[in-house]
Structures are given as structure tokens and as C-alpha cells.
Coordinates of C-alpha atoms in Angstrom, one line a residue:
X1 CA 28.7 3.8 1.5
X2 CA 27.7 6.7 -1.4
X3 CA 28.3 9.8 -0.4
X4 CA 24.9 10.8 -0.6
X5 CA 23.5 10.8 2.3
X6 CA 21.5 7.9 3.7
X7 CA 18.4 7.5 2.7
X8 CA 14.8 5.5 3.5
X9 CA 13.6 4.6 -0.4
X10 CA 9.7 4.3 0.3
X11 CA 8.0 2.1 -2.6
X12 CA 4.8 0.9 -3.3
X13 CA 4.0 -1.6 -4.9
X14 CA 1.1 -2.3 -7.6
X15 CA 1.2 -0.7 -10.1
X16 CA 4.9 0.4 -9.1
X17 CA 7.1 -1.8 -8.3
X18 CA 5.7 -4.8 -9.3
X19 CA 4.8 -5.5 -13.1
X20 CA 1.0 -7.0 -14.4
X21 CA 2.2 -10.5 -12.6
X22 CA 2.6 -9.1 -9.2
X23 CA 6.2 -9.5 -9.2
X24 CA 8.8 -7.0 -9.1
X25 CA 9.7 -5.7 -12.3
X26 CA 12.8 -5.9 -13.9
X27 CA 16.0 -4.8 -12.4
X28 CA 13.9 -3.7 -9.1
X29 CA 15.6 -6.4 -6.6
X30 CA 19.0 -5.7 -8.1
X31 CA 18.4 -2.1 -7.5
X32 CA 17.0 -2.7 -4.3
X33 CA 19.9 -4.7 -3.2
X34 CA 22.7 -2.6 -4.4
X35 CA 20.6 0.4 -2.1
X36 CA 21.0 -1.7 1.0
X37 CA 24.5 -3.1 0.0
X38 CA 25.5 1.1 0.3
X39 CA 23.9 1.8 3.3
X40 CA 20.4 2.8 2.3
X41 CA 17.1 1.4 4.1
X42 CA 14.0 -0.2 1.9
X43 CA 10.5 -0.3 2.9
X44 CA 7.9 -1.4 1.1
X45 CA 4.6 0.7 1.8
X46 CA 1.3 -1.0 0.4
X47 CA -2.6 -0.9 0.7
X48 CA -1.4 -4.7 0.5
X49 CA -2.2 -7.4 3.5
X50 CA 0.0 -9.7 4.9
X51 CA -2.9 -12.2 2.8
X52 CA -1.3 -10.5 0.1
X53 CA 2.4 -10.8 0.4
X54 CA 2.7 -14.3 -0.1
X55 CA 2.6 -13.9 -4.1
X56 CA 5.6 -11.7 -4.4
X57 CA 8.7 -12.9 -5.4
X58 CA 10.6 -12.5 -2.4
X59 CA 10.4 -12.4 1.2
X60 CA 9.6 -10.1 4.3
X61 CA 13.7 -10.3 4.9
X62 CA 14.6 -8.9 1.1
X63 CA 13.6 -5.1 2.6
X64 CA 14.1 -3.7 6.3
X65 CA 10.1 -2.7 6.8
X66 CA 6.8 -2.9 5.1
X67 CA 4.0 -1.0 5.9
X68 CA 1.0 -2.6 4.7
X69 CA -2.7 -1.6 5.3
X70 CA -1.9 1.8 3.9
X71 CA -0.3 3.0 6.4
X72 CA -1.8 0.8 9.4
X73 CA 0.5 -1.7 10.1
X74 CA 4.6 -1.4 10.3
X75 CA 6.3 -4.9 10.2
X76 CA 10.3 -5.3 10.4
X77 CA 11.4 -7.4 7.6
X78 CA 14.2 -9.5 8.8
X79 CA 11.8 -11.3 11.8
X80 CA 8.5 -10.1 10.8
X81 CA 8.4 -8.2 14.4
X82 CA 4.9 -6.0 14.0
X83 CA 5.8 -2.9 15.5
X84 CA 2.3 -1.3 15.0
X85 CA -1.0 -2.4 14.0
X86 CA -4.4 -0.1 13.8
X87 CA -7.1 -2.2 13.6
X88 CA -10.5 -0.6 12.9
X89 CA -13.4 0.4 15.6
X90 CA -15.8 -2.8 15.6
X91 CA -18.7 -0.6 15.6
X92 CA -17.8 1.2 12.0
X93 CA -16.7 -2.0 10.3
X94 CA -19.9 -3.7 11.2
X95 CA -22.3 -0.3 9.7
X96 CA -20.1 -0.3 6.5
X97 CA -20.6 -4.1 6.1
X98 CA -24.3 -4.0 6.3
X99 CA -24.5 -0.7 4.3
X100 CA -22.7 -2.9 1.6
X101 CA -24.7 -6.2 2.2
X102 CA -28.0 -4.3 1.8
X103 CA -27.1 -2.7 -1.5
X104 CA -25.5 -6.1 -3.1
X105 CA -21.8 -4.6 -3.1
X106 CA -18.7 -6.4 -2.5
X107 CA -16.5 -6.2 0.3
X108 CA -13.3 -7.5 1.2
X109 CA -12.3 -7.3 5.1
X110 CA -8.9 -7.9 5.8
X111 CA -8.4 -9.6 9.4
X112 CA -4.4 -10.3 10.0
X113 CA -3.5 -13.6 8.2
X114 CA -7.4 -14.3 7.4
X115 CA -9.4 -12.6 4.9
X116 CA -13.3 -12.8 4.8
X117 CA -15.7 -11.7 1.5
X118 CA -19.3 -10.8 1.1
X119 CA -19.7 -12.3 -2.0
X120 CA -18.3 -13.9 -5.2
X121 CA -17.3 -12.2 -7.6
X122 CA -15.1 -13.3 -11.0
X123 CA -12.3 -10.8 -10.2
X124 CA -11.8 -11.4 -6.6
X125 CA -11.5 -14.9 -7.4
X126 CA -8.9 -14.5 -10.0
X127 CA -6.8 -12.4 -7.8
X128 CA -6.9 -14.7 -4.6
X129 CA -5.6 -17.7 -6.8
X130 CA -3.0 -15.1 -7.2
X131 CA -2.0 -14.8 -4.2
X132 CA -3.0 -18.7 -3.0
X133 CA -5.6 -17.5 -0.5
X134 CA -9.1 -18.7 -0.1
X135 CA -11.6 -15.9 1.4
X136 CA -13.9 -17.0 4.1
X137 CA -17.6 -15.9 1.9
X138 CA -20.1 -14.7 5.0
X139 CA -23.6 -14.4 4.5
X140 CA -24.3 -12.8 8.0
X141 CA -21.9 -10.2 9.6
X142 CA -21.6 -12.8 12.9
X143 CA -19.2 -14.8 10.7
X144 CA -16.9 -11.7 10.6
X145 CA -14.3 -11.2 13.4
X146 CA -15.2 -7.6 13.6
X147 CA -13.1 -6.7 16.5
X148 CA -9.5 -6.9 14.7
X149 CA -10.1 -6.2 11.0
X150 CA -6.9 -4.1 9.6
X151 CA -8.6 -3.0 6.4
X152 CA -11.5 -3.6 4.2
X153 CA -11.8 -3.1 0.5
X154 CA -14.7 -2.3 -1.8
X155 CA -14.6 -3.8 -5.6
X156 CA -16.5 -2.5 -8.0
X157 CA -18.7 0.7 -8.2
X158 CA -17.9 2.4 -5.2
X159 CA -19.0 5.5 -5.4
X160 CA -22.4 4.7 -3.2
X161 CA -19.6 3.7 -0.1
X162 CA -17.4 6.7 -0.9
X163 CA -20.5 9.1 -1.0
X164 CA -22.0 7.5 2.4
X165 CA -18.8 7.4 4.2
X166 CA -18.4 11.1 3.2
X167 CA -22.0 12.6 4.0
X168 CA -23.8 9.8 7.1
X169 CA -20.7 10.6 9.3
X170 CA -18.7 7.6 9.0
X171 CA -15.4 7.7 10.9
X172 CA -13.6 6.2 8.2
X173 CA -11.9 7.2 5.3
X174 CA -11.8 5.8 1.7
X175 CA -9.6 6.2 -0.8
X176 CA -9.1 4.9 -4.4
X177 CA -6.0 2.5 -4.5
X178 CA -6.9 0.9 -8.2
X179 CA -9.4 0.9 -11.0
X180 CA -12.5 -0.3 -9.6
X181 CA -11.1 -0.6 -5.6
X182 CA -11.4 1.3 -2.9
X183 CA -9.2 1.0 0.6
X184 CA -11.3 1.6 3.4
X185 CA -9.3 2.4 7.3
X186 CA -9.6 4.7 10.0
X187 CA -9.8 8.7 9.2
X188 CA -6.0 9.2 10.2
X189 CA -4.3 6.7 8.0
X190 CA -2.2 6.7 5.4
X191 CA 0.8 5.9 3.8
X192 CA 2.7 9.3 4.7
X193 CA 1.7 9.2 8.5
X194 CA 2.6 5.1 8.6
X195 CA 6.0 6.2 7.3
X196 CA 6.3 9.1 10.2
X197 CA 6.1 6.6 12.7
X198 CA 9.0 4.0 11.1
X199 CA 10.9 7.7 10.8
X200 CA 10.7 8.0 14.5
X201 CA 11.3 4.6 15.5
X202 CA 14.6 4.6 13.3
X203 CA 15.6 8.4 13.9
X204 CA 15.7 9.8 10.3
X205 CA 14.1 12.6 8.9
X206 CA 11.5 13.3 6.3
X207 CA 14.2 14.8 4.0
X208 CA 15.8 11.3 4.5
X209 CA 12.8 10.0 2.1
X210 CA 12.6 9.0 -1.4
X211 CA 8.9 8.0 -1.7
X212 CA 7.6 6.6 -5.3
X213 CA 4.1 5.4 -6.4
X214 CA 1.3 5.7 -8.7
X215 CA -2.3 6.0 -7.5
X216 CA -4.4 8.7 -5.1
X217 CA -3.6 6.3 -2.0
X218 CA 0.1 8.0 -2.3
X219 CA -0.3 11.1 -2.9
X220 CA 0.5 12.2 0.7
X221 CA 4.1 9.5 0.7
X222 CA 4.9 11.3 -2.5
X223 CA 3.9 15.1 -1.3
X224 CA 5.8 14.7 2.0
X225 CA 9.0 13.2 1.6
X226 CA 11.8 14.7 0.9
X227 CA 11.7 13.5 -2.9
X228 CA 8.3 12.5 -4.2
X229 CA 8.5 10.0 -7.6
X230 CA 6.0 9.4 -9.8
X231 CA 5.9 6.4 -12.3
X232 CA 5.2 6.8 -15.7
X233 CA 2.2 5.1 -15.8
X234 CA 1.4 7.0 -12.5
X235 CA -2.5 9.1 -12.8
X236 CA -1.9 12.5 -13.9
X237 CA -3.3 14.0 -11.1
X238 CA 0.1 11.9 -9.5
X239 CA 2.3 12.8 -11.6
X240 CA 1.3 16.9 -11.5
X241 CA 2.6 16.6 -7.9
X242 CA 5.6 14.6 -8.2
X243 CA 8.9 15.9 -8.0
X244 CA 10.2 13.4 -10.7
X245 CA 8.2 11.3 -13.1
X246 CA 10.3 8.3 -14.7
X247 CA 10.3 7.6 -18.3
X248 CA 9.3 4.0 -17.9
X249 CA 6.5 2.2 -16.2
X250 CA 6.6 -0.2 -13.7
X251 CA 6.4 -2.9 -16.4
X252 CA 9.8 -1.7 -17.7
X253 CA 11.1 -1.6 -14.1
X254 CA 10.9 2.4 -13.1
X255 CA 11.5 1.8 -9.8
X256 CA 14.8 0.7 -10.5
X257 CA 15.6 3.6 -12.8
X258 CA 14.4 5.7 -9.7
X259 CA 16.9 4.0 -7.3
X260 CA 19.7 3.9 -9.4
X261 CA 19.5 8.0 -10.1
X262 CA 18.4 9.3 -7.0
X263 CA 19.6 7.1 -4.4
X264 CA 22.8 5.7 -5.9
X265 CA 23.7 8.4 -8.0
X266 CA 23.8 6.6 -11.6
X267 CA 23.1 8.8 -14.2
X268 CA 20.9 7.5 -16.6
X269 CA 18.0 9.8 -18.0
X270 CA 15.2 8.0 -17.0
X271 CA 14.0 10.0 -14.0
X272 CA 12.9 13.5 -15.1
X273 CA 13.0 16.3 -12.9
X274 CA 9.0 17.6 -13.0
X275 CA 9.5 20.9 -14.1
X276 CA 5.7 22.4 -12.7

């Protein structure tokens, strides 16, 4: 075991640990391995599905949690036990779809193991060939099982869902996760507050946490725990808030530069101490 004291290395995923294929980057599962070889735990913490997971090059055993949904739902890796799941109010989901349907704008609602779409769309398409999943398309909302969807997403322009959701008293929160996508879940949510619960259930403390990402959706992960990374190819306003930006991005496998400094203590240069 390093001497360092143990530690829970919190990592998303796109756009961070996984390169433009959607598969970790370079060096990543050695890194990841090595962390749990000395003691460490690994979670994986994603505005990814369970839909989603399939695609990556490993499986639900290779860490000890993932919380996917942003923060909604917290799965043990090694049986795939789900320890919590927050699944929307019926009511809100089914007001946000037809606010979408009547203004032609895509949605993508997330319902365990089953995904369901409002439209077509070129780049939906291309990502659930991906990932090998075919989307249920629904023309009316009755085709939706609207009493246990776990997250929706809206592609495209989103600023009209963002802007309704903010000002006609939606009890829902959006947040930007990508370019052109929005996450949509219940007001509390979020990556930090999904982690708070795994720290409770296995009895470790926020300082205990060595959170890394790249986008708005973990901003609170990275601001919370005990050290907040930032990849280089993070968004500034990530990066201004990070404890550590890495030299490389998570093509060149930063998330493994991250583990192997601050976790296993291997000096190497390539995580910068963030000197604001």
C-alpha cells in the first residue's frame, strides 16, 4: 500500500478519460489498475447511462463504483448491485417532453437499460451505433415510460429548454455536459452530491477525493473534493477552478498522468499545480 493515504479517484469520463473513440485513453487502465493494486478505490462518475456503458472498453468490475446519471444512480462494479437510483417526477418529464415536441427539439430520455428519442437526428444516430443501441423514436408521449426515466438529454440548440426550465418553474435542473448537449435531472443532482452518498456508504471523507473532469457538469466533483483536476482540454471556466490542470488531454491519456502523480506519487511533470 503507498503511504499516501487512501484515496477514492473520482473520473469522468468523455472528454476525460476516454479519448475521441469512447475508450479509455492511453495508459488510463494501467493507471487505474496500479491505483487499486495499492489500495486505492476507482469510480467512474458520468452523465453516462447504463445504455451507454456498453461501448467502453471494459467492464462494470474494472472499477469499484460508477455513478452514472450525473450523480443519480450509484452502481457497485464488481456485481452491478444499484445502491441508488433517482428517477425523475412523472409529471416534470412529461411537461419538458411536450415543451420539446411542440418546438421540433430533440430529446433523449434515458429509462434504465431502455432509451427512447423524439426524433431522428444524424448525430444521435451516429453515436447510438456507437454504443450498439437502438432508441425507441415516439411520436406521442404515451409511448414513453414516464414513471422511471433516470435522465433526459436535449441535442442541439438548447438554450429555449435551459431558459424555460430556468424562468416557467420547472423543478428540474439542466446543465451543459458537451457541445450541443444538455443533461436534464432533478434540481438536487449532481456529480458532487452522488459522490457524498458513495462517501457515506464506504466511510471516507471528502479530503479522501481526487475528482477530475472537463466540462460545467463537474464543476461541483472538482470544487468539492479534496483535490479538484482539470484536463487540459478542460473549458476554461474548468480549469480557473481546478486545483491542477494536466499538461495533456484526455487523447494523450491525462488521467493517467493525474493518477500516477497524485495518487501514486510518481513524479512526472504533467499535472501542474493551478497557481490562481
Amino acid at each position: 500500500m503507498n503511504e499516501m493515504r487512501r484515496k477514492l479517484i473520482a473520473m469522468d469520463l468523455d472528454g476525460t478519460a476516454v479519448d475521441s473513440e469512447g475508450r479509455l485513453a492511453p495508459g488510463v487502465k494501467e493507471a487505474i489498475v496500479n491505483a487499486r493494486a495499492e489500495g486505492h478505490m476507482v469510480a467512474f462518475v458520468t452523465g453516462r447511462a447504463d445504455t451507454d456503458m456498453a461501448a467502453l472498453d471494459c467492464g462494470y468490475e474494472f472499477v469499484d463504483y460508477l455513478i452514472l446519471n450525473n450523480g443519480a444512480k450509484l452502481v457497485r462494479g464488481h456485481d452491478r448491485t444499484v445502491l441508488e437510483n433517482e428517477v425523475l417526477n412523472r409529471d416534470e418529464v412529461e411537461r419538458l417532453i411536450r415543451f420539446c415536441q411542440e418546438r421540433d427539439i430533440q430529446v433523449y430520455v434515458i429509462c434504465g437499460r431502455e432509451c427512447y428519442a423524439s426524433k431522428r437526428g444524424e448525430r444521435l444516430e451516429r453515436y447510438m451505433n456507437s454504443i450498439g443501441c437502438c432508441p425507441h423514436y415516439f411520436e406521442d408521449i404515451s409511448q414513453v415510460p414516464t414513471d422511471r426515466v433516470e435522465g433526459m438529454t436535449i441535442l442541439g440548440e438548447a438554450a429555449p429548454v435551459c431558459s424555460a426550465i430556468r424562468e416557467q418553474g420547472f423543478n428540474l435542473r439542466a446543465v451543459i455536459s458537451e457541445p450541443f448537449c444538455v443533461d436534464v435531472m432533478n434540481p438536487q443532482v449532481n456529480k458532487w452530491n452522488g459522490l457524498k452518498e458513495l462517501l457515506r456508504r464506504i466511510g471516507m471523507e471528502r479530503e479522501d477525493v481526487v475528482a477530475v473532469g472537463d466540462y460545467d457538469n463537474d464543476l461541483e466533483m472538482i470544487l468539492q473534493s479534496g483535490i479538484g483536476v482539470a484536463v487540459g482540454n478542460a473549458r476554461e471556466c474548468v480549469k480557473a477552478r481546478a486545483d491542477y490542470v494536466t499538461v495533456r488531454d484526455n487523447e494523450a491519456g491525462a488521467v493517467a498522468d493525474m493518477i500516477n502523480e497524485l495518487v501514486l506519487g510518481r513524479t512526472s511533470g504533467l499535472c501542474l499545480k493551478n497557481a490562481v
